[in-house]
Tab-separated table of N, CA and C in Angstrom:
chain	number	residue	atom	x	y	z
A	15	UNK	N	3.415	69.802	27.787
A	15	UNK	CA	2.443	68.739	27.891
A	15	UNK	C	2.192	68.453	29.355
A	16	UNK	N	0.867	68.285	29.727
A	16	UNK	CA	0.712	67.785	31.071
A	16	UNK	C	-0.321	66.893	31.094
A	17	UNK	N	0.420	66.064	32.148
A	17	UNK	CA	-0.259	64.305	31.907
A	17	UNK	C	-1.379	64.608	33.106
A	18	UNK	N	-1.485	65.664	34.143
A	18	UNK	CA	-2.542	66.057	34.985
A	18	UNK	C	-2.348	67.297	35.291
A	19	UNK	N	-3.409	67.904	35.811
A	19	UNK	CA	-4.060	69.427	35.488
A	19	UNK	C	-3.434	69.761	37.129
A	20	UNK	N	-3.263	68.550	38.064
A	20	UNK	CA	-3.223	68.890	39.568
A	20	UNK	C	-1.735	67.952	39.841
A	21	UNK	N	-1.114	68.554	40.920
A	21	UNK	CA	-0.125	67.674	41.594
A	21	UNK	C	-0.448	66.353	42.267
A	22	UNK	N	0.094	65.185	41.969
A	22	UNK	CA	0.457	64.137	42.535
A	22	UNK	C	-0.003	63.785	44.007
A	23	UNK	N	-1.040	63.026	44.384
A	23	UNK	CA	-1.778	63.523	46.210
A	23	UNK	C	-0.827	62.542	46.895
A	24	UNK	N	-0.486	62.562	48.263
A	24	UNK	CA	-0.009	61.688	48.928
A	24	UNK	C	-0.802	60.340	48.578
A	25	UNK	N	0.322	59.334	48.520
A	25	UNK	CA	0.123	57.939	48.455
A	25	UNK	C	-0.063	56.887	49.860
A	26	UNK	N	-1.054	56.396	50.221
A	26	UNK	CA	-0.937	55.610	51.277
A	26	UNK	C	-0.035	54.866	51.528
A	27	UNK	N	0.753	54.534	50.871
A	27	UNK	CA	1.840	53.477	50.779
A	27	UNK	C	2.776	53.233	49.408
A	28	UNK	N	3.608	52.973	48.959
A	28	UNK	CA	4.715	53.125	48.358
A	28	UNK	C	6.173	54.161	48.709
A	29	UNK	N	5.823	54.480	47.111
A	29	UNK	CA	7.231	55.739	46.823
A	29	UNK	C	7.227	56.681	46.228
A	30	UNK	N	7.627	58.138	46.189
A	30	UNK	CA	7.340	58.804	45.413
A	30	UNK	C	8.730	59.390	44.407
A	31	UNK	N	8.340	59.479	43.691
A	31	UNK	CA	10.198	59.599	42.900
A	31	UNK	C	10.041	61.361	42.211
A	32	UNK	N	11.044	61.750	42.101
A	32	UNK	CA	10.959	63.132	41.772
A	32	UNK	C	12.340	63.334	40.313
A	33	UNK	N	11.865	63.475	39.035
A	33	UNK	CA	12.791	63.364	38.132
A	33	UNK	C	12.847	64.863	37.157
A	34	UNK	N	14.392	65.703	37.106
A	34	UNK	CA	14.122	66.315	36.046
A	34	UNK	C	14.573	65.865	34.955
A	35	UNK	N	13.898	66.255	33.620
A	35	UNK	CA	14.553	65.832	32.467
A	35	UNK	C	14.651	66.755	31.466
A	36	UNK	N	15.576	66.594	30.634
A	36	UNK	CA	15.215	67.478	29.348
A	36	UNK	C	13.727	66.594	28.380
A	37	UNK	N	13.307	68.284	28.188
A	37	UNK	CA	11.901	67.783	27.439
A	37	UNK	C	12.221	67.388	25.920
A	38	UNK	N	12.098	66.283	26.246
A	38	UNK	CA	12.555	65.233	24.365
A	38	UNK	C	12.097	64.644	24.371
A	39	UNK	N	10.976	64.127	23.074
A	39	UNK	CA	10.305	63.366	22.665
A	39	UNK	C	10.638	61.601	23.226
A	40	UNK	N	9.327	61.453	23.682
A	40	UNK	CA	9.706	59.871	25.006
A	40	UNK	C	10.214	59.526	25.641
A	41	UNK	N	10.512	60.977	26.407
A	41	UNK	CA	11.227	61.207	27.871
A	41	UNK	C	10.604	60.311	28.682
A	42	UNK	N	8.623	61.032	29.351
A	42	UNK	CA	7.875	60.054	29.799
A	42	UNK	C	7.493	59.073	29.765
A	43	UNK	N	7.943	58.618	28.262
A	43	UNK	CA	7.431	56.851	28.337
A	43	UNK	C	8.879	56.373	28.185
A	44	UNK	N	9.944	56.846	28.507
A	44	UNK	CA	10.974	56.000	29.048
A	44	UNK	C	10.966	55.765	30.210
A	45	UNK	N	10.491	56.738	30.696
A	45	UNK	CA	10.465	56.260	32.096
A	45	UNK	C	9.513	55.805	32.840
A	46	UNK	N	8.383	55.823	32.471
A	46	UNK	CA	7.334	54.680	32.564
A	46	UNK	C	7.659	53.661	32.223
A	47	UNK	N	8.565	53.319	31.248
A	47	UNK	CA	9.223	51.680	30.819
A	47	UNK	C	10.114	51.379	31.969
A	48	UNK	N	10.775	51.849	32.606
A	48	UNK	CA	11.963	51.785	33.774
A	48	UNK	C	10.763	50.700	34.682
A	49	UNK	N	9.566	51.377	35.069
A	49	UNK	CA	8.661	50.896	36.093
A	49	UNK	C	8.327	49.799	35.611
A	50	UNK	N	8.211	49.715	34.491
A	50	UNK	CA	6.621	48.328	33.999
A	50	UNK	C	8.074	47.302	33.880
A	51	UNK	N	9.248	47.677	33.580
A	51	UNK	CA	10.329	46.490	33.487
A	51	UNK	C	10.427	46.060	35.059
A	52	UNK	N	10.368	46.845	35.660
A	52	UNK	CA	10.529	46.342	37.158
A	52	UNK	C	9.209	45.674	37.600
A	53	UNK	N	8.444	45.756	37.269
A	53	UNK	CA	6.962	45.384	36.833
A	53	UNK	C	6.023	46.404	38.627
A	54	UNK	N	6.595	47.506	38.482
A	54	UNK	CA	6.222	48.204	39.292
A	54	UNK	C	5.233	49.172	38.887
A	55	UNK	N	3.688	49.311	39.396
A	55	UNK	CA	2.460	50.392	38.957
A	55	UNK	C	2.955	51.449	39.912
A	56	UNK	N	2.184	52.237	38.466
A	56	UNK	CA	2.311	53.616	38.618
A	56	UNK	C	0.986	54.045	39.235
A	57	UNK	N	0.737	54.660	40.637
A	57	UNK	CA	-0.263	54.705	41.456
A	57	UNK	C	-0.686	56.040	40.706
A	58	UNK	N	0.296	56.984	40.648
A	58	UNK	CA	-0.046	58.650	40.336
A	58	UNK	C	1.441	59.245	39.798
A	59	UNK	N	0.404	60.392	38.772
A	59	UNK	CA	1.823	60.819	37.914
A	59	UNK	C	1.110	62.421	37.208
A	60	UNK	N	2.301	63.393	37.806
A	60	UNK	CA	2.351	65.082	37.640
A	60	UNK	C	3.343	64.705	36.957
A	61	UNK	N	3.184	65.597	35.487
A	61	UNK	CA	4.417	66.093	34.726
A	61	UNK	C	4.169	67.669	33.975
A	62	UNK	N	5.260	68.029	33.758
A	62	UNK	CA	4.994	69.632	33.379
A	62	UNK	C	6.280	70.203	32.883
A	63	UNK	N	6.307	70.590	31.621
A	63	UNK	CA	7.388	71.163	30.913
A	63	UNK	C	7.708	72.789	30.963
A	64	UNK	N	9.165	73.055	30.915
A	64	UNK	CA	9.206	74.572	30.149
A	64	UNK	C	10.356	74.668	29.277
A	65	UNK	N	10.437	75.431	28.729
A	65	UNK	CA	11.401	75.377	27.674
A	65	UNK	C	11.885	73.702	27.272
A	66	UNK	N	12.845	73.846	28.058
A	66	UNK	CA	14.204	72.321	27.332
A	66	UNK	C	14.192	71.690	28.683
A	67	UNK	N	12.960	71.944	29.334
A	67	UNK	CA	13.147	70.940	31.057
A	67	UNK	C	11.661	70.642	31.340
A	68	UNK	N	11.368	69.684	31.711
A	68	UNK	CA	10.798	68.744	32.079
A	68	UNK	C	10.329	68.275	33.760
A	69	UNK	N	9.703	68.305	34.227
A	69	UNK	CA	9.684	67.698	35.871
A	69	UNK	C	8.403	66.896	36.121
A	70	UNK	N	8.991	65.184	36.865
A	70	UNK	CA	7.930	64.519	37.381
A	70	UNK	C	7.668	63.991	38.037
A	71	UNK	N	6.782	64.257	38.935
A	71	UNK	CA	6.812	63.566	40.311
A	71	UNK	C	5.718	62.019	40.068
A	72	UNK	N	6.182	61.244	40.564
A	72	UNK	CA	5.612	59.456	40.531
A	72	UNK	C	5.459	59.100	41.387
A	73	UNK	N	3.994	58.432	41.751
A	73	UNK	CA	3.932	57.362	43.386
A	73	UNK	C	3.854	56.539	42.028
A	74	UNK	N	4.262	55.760	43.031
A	74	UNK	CA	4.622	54.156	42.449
A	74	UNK	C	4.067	52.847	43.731
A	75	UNK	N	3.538	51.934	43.209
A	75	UNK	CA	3.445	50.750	44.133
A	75	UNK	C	4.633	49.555	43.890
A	76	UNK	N	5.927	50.618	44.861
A	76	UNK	CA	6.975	49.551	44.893
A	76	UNK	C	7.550	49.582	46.124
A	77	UNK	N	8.307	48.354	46.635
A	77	UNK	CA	8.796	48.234	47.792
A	77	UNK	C	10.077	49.015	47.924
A	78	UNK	N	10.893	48.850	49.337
A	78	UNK	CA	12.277	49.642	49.482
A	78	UNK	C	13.579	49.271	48.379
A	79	UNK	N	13.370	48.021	48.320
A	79	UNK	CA	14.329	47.610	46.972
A	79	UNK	C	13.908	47.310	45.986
A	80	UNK	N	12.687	47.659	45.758
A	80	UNK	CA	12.440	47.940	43.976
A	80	UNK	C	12.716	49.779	43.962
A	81	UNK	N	12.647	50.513	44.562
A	81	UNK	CA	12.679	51.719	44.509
A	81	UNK	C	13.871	52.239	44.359
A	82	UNK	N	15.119	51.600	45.166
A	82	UNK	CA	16.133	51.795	44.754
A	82	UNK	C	17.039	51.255	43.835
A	83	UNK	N	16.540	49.958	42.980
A	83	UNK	CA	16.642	49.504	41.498
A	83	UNK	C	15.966	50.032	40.688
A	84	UNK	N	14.597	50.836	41.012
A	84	UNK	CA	14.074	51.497	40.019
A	84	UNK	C	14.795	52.833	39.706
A	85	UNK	N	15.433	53.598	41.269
A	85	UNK	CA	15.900	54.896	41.343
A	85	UNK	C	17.132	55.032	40.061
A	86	UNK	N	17.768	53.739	40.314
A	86	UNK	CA	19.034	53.369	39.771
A	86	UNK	C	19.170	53.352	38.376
A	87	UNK	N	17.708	53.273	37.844
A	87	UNK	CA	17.813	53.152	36.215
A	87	UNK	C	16.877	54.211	35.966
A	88	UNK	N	16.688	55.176	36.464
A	88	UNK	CA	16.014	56.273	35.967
A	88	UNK	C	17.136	57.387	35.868
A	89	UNK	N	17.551	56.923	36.682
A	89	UNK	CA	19.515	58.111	36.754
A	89	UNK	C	20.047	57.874	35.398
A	90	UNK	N	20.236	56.441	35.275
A	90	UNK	CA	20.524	56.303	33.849
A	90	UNK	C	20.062	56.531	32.494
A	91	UNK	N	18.732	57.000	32.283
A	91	UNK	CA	18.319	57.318	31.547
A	91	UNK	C	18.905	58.597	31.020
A	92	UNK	N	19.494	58.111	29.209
A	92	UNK	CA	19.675	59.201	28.919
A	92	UNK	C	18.901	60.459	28.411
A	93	UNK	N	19.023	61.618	29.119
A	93	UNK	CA	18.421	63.054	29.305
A	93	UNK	C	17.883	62.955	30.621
A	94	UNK	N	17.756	62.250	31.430
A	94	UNK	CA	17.769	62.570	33.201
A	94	UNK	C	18.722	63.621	33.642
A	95	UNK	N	18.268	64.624	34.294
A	95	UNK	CA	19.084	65.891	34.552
A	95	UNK	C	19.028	65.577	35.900
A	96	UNK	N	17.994	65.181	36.812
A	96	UNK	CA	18.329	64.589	38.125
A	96	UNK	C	17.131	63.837	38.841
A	97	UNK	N	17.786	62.911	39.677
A	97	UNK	CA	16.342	62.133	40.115
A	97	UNK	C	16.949	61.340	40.996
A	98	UNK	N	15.713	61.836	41.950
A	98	UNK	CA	15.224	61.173	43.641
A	98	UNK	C	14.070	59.979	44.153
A	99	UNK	N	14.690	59.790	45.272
A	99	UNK	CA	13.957	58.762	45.550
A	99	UNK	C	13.222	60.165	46.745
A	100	UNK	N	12.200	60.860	46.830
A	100	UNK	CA	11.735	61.593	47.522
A	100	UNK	C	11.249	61.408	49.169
A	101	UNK	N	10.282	59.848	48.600
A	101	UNK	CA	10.014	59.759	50.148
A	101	UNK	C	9.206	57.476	49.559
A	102	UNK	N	9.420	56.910	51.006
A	102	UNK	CA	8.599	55.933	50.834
A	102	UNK	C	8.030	56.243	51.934
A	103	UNK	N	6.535	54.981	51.509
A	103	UNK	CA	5.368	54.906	52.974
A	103	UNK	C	5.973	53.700	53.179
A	104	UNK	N	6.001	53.081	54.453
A	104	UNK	CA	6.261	52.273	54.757
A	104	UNK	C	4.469	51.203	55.374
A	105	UNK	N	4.610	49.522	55.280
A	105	UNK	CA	3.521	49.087	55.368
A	105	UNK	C	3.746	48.373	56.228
């Protein structure tokens, strides 16, 4: 499944998060729930499966410590195989 045809463009400002997962049914909207609980938008979002794996890169419009409370519960998600805080813009 792919939620866009193109990669994720640089964000003027935020964060970009980089997650693999196993591909299981409401992988992506768990982790779109991680954000909207933090009540953090999702600026832009690449996802793309193969077999039993999953990868997605997220700008997000969140600050330095929502990013690393957001980072913090996306790790936890169970079937997260691994996930980064990639890069922030700073404002």
């Amino acid at each position: 499944m792919k939620a866009s045809s193109s990669a994720a463009p640089s964000a003027p400002c935020g964060s970009r998060f980089i997650q693999v997962q196993r591909n299981l049914p409401g992988m992506l909207g768990r982790l779109n729930e991680v954000l909207a609980r933090h009540q953090v938008n999702i600026a832009a979002q690449y996802y793309e499966t193969y077999a039993d794996v999953g990868y997605v890169v997220l700008d997000a419009d969140a600050s330095a410590a929502d990013s690393e409370r957001v980072l913090a519960d996306i790790r936890k998600l169970e079937g997260t195989i691994r996930a980064r805080l990639l890069y922030e813009y700073k404002v």
